Short mmCIF file of N, CA and C in Angstrom, two decimals:
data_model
loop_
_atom_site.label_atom_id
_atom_site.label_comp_id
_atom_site.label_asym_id
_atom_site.label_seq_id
_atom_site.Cartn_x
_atom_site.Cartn_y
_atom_site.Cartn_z
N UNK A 22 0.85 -1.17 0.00
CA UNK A 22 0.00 0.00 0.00
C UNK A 22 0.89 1.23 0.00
N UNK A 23 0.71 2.06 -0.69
CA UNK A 23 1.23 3.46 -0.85
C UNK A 23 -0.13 4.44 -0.55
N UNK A 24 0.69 5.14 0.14
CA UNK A 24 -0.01 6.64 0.36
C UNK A 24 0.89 7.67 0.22
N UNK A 25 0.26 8.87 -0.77
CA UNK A 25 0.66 9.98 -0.45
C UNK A 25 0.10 11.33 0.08
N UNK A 26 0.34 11.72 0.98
CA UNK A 26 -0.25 12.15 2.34
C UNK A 26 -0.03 13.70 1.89
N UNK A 27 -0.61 14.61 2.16
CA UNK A 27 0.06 15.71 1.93
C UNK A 27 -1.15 17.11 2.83
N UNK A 28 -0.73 17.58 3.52
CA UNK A 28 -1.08 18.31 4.82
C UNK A 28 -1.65 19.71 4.08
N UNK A 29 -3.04 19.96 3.96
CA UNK A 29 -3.61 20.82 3.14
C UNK A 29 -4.34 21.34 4.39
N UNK A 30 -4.65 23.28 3.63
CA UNK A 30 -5.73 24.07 4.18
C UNK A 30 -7.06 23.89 3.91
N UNK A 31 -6.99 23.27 2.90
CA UNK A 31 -8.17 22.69 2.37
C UNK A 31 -7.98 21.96 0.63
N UNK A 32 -9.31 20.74 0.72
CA UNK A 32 -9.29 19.96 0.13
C UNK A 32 -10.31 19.80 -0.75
N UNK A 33 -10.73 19.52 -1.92
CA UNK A 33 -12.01 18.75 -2.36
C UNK A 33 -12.01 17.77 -3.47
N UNK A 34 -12.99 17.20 -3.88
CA UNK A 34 -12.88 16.32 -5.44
C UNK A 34 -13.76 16.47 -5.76
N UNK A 35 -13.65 16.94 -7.23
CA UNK A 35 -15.09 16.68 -8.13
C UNK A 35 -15.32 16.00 -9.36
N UNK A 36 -16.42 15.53 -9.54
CA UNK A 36 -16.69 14.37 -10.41
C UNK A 36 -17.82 14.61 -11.40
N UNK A 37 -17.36 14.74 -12.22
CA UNK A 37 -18.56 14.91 -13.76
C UNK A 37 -19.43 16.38 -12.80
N UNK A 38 -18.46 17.23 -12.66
CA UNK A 38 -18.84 18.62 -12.04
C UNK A 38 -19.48 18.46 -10.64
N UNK A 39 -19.59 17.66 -10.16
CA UNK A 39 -20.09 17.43 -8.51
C UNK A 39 -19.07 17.05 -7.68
N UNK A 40 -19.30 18.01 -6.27
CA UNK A 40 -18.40 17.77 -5.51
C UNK A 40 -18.37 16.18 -4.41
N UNK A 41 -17.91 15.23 -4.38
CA UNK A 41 -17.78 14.21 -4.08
C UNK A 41 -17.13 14.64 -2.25
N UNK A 42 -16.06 15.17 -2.14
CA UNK A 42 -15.84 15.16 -1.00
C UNK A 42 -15.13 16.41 -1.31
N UNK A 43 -14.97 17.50 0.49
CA UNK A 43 -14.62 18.56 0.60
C UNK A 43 -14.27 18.52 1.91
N UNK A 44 -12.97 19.07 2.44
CA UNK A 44 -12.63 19.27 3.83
C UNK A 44 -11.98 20.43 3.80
N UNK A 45 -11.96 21.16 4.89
CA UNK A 45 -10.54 22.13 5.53
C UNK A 45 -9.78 21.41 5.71
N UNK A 46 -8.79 22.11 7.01
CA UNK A 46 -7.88 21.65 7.55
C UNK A 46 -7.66 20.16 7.61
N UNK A 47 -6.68 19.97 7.45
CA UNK A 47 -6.08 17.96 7.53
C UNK A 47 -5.58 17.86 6.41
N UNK A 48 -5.60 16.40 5.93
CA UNK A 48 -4.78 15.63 5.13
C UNK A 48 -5.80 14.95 3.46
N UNK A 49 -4.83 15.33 2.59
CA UNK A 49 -5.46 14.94 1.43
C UNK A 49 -4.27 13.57 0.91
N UNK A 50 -5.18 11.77 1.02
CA UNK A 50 -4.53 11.01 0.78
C UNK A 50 -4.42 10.62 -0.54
N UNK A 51 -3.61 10.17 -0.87
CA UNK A 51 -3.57 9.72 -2.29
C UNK A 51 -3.45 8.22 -2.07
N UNK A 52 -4.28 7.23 -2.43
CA UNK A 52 -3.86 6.27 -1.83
C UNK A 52 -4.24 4.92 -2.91
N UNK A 53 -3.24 4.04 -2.64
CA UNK A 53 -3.22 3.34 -3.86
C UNK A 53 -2.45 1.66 -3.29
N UNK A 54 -3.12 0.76 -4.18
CA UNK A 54 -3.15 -0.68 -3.65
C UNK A 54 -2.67 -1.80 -4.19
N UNK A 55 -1.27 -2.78 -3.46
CA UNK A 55 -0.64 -3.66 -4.41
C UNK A 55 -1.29 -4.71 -3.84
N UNK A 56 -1.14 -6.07 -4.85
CA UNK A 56 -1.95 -7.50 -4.83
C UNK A 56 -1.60 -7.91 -3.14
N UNK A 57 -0.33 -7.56 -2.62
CA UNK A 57 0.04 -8.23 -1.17
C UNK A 57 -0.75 -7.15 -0.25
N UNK A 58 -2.14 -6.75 -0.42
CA UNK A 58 -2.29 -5.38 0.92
C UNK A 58 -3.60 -6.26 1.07
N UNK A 59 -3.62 -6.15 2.58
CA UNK A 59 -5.07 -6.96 3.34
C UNK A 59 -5.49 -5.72 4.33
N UNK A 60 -6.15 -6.35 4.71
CA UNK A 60 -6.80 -5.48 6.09
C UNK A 60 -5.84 -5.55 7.03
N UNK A 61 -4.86 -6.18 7.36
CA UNK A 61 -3.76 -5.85 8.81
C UNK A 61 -2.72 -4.34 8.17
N UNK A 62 -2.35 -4.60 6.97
CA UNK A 62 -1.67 -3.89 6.41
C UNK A 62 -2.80 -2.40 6.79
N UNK A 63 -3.96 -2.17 6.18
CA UNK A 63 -4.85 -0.95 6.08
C UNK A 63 -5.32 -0.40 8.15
N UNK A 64 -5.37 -1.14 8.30
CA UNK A 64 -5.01 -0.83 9.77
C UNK A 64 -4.19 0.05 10.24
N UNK A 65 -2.54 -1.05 10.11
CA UNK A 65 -1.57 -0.72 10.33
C UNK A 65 -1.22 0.97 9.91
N UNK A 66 -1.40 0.75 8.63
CA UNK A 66 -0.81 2.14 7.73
C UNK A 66 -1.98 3.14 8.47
N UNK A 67 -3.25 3.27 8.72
CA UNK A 67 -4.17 4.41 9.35
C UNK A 67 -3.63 4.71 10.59
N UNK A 68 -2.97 3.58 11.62
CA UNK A 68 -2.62 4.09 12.77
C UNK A 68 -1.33 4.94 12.40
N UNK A 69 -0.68 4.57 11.75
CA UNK A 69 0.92 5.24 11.06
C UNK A 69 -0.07 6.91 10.53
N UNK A 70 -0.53 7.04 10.09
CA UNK A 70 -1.41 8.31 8.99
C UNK A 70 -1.98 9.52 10.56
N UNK A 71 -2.49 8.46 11.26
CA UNK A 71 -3.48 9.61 12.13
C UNK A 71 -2.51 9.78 13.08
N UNK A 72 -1.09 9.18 13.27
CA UNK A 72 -0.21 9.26 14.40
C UNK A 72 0.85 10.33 14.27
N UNK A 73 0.72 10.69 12.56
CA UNK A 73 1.86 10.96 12.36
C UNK A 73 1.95 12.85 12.82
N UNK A 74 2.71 13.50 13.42
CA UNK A 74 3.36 14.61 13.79
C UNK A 74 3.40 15.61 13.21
N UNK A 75 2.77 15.75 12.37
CA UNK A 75 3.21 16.86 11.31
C UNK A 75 2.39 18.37 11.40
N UNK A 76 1.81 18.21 12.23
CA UNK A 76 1.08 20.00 12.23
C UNK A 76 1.52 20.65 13.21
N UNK A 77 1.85 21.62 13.29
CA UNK A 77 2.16 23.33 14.40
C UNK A 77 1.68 22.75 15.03
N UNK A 78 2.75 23.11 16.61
CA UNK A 78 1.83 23.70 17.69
C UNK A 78 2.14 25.01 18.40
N UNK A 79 1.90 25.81 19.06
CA UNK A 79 2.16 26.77 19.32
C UNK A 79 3.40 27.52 19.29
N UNK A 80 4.67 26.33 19.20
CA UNK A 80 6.04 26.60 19.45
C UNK A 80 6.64 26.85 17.09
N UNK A 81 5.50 26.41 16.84
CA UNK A 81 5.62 26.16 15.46
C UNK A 81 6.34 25.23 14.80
N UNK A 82 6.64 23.90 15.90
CA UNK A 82 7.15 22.78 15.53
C UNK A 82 6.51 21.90 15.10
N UNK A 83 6.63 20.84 14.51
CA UNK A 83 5.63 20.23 13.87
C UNK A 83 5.67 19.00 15.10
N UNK A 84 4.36 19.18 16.07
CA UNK A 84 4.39 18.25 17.32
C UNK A 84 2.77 17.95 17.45
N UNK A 85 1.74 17.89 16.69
CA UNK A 85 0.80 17.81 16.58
C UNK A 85 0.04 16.71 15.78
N UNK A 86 -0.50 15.97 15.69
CA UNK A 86 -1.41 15.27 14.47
C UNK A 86 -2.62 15.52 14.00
N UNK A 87 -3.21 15.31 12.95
CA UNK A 87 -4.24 15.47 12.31
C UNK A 87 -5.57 15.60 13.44
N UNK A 88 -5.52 14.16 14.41
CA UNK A 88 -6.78 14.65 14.90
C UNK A 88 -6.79 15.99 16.55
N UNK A 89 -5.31 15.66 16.47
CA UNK A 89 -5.22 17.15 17.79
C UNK A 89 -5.62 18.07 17.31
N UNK A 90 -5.66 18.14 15.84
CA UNK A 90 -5.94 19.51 15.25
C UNK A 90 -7.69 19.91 14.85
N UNK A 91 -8.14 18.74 15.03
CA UNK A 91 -9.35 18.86 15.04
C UNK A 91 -9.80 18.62 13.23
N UNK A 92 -8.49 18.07 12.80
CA UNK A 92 -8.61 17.64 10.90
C UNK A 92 -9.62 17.17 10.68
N UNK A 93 -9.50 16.80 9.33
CA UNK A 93 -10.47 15.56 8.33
C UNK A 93 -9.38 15.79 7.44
N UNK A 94 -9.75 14.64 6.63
CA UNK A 94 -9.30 13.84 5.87
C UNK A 94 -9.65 13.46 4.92
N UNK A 95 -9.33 13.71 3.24
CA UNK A 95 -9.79 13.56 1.81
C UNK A 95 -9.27 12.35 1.53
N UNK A 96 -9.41 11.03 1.15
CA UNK A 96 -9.12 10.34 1.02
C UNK A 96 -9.78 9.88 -0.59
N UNK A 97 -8.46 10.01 -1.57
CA UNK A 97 -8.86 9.90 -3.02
C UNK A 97 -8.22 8.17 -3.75
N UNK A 98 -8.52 7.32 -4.05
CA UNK A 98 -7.69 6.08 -5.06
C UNK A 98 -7.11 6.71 -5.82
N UNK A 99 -5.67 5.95 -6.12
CA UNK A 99 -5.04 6.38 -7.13
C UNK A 99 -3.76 5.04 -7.32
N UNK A 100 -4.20 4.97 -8.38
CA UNK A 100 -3.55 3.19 -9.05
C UNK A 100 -2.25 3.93 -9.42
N UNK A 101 -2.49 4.96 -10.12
CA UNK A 101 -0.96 4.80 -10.72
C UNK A 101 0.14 5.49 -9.51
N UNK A 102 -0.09 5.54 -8.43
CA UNK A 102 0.69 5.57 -7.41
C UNK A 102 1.78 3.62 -7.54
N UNK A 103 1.54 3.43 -8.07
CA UNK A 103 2.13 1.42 -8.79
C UNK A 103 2.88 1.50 -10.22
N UNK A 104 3.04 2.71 -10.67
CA UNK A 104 3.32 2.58 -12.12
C UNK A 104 4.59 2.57 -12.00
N UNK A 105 5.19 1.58 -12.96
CA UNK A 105 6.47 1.36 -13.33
C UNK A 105 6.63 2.15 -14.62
N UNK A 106 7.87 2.55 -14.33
CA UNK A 106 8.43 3.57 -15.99
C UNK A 106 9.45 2.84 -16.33
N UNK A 107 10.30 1.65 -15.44
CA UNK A 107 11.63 1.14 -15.68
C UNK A 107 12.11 1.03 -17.23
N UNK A 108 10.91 0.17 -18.37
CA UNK A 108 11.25 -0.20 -19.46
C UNK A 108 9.75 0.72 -20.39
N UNK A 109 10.62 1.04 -21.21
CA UNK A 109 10.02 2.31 -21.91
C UNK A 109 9.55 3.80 -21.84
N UNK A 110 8.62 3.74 -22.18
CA UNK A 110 8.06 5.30 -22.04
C UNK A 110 6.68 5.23 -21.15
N UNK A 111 5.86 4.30 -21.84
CA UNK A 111 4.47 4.04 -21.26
C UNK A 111 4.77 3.23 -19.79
N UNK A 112 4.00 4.01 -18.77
CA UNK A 112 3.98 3.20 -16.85
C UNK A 112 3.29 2.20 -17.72
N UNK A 113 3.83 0.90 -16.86
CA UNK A 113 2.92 -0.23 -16.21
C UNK A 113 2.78 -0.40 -15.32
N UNK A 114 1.32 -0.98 -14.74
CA UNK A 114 0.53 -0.73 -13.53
C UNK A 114 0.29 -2.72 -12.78
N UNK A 115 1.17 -3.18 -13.59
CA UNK A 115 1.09 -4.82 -13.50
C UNK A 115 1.07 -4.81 -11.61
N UNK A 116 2.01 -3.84 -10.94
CA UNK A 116 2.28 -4.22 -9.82
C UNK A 116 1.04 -4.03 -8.96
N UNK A 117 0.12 -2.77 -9.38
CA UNK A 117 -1.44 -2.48 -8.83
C UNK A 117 -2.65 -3.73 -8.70
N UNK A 118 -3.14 -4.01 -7.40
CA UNK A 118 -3.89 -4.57 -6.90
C UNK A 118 -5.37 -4.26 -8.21
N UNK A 119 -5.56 -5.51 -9.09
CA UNK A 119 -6.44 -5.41 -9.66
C UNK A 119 -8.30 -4.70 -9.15
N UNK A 120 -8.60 -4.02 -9.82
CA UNK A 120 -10.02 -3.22 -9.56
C UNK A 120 -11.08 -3.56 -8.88
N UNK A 121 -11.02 -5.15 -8.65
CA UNK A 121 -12.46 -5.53 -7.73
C UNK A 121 -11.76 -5.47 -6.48
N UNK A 122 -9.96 -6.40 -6.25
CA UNK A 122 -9.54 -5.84 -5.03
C UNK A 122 -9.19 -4.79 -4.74
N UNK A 123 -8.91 -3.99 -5.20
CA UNK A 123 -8.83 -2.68 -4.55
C UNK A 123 -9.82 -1.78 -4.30
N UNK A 124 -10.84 -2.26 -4.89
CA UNK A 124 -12.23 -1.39 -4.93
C UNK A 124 -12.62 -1.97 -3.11
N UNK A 125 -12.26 -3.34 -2.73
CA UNK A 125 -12.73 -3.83 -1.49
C UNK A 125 -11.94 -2.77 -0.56
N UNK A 126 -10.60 -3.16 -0.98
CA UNK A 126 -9.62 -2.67 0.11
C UNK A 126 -9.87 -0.86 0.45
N UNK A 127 -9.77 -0.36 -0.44
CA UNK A 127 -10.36 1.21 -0.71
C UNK A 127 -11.59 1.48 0.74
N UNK A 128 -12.79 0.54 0.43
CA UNK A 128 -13.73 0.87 0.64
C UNK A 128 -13.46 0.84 2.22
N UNK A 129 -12.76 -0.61 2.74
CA UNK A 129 -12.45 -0.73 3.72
C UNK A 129 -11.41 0.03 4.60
N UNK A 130 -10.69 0.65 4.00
CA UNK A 130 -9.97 1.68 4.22
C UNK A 130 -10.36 2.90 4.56
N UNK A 131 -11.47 3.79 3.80
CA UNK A 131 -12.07 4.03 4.26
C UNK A 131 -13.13 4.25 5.24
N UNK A 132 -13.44 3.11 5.32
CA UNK A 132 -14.71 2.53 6.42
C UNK A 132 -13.97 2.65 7.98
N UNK A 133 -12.35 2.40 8.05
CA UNK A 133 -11.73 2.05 9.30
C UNK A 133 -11.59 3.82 9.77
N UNK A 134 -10.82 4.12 8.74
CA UNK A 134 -11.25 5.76 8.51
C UNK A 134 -12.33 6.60 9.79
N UNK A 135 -13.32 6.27 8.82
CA UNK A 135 -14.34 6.95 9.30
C UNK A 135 -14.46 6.58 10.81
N UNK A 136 -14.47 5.78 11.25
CA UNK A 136 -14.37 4.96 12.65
C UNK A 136 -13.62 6.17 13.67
N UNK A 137 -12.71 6.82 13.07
CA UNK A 137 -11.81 7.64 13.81
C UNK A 137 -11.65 9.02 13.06
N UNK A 138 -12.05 9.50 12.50
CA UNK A 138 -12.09 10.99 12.19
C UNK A 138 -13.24 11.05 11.24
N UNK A 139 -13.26 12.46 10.85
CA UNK A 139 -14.19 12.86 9.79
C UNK A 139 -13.78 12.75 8.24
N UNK A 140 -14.21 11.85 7.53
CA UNK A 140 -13.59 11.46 6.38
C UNK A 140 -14.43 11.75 5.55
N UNK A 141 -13.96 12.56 4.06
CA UNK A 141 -14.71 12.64 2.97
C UNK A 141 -13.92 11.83 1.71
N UNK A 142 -14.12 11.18 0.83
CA UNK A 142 -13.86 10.59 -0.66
C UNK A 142 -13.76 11.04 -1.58
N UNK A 143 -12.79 9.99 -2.78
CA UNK A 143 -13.34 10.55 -4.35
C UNK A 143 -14.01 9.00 -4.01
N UNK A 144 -14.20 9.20 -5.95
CA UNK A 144 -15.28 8.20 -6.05
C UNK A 144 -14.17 6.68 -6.75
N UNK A 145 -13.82 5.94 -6.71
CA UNK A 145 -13.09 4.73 -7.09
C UNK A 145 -13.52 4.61 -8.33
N UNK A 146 -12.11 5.02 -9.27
CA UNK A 146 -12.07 4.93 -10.57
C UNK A 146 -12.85 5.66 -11.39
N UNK A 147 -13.08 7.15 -10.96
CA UNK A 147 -13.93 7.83 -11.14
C UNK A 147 -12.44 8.45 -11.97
N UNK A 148 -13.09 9.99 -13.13
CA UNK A 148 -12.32 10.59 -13.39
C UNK A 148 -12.40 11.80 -12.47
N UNK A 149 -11.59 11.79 -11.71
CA UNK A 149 -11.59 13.30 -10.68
C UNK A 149 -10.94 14.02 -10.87
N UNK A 150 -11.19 15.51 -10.32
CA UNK A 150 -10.15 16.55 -10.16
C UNK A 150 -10.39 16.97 -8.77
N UNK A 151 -9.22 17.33 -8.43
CA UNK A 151 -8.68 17.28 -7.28
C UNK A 151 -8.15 19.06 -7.11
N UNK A 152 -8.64 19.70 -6.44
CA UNK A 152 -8.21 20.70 -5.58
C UNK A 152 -8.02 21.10 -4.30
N UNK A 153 -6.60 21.43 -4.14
CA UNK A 153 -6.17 21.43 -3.04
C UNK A 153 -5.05 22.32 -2.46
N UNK A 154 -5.10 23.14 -1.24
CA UNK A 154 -3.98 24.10 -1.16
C UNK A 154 -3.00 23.64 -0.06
N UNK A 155 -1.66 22.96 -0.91
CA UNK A 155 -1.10 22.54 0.31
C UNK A 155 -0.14 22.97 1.10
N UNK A 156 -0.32 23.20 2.40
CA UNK A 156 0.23 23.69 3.50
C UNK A 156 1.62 23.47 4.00
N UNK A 157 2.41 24.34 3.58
CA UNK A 157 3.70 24.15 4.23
C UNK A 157 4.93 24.56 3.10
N UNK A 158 4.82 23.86 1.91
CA UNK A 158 4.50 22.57 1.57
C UNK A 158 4.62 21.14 2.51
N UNK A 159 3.62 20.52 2.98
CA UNK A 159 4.34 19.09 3.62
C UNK A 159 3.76 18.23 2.91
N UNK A 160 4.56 17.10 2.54
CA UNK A 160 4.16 15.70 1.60
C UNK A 160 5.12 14.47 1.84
N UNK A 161 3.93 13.64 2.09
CA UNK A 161 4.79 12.51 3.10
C UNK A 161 4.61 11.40 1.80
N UNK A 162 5.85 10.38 1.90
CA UNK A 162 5.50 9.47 0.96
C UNK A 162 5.38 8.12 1.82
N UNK A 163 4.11 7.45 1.98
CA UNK A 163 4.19 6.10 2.64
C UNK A 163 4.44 4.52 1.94
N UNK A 164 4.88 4.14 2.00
CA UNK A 164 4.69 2.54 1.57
C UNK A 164 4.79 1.81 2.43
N UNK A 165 3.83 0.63 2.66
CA UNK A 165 3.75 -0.55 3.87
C UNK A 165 4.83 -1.65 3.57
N UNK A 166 5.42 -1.01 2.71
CA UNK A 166 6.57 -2.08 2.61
C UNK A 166 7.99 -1.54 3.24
N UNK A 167 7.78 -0.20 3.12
CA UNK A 167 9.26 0.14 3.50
C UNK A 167 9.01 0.36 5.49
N UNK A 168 7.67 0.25 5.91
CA UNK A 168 7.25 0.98 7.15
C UNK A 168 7.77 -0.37 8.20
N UNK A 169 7.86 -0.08 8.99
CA UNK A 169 8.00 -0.91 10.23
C UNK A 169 6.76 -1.03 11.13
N UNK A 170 6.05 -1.75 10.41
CA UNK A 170 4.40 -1.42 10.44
C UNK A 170 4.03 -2.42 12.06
#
């Protein structure tokens, strides 16, 4: 599982001109799914996401997390977060968790989500656009492979 995390003033997605999901403050995920990711892995990586340190606190250090801050959280799919460029020009996406599983894992990912903060979506395999103003700049790159999960 890859996520890319990135600490916004605000967030939204829209889809065939409708807004699908919209937040302030928090985190806009980019998040994307290989054939080896289950539910221990999607766990794992949310406690890593909502734990992680990265917002001001009064001293202007980054000693805070998403939900001290009172965040939400945009949480968008994105496959080609898997694309290989190694051989040629055109990504291949061979390494991406095919569409019915990741459509599960997504959903469930979400679902654990919601359990613990205020979560809004895109839509899975939707064509979206994505606006977003991000803060700092901060942009975290996750993979459950490289994490000490």
């Amino acid at each position: 599982m890859r996520v890319v995390l990135q600490r916004v003033s605000h967030a939204s997605c829209t889809v065939e001109g409708q807004v699908s999901g919209a937040i302030e403050n928090g985190l806009c995920l980019f998040v994307g799914f290989c054939q080896d990711d289950n539910e221990t892995i999607l766990e794992k990586m949310i406690h890593k996401i909502l734990n992680l340190r990265i917002f001001s606190d009064e001293q202007g250090k980054m000693n805070l997390n998403v939900q001290q801050i009172g965040g939400s959280i945009l949480s968008i799919s994105q496959f080609t977060l898997y694309a290989s460029c190694i051989k040629g020009n055109r990504p291949g996406f061979t390494e991406a968790a095919p569409a019915q599983m990741a459509s599960l894992l997504y959903d469930k990912f979400n679902a654990f989500l919601k359990e613990r903060i205020h979560t809004e979506t895109g839509i899975f395999q939707a064509d979206m656009k994505i606006d977003l103003l991000n803060d700092g700049p901060v942009t975290i790159i996750l993979d459950s492979r490289e994490l000490k999960l």
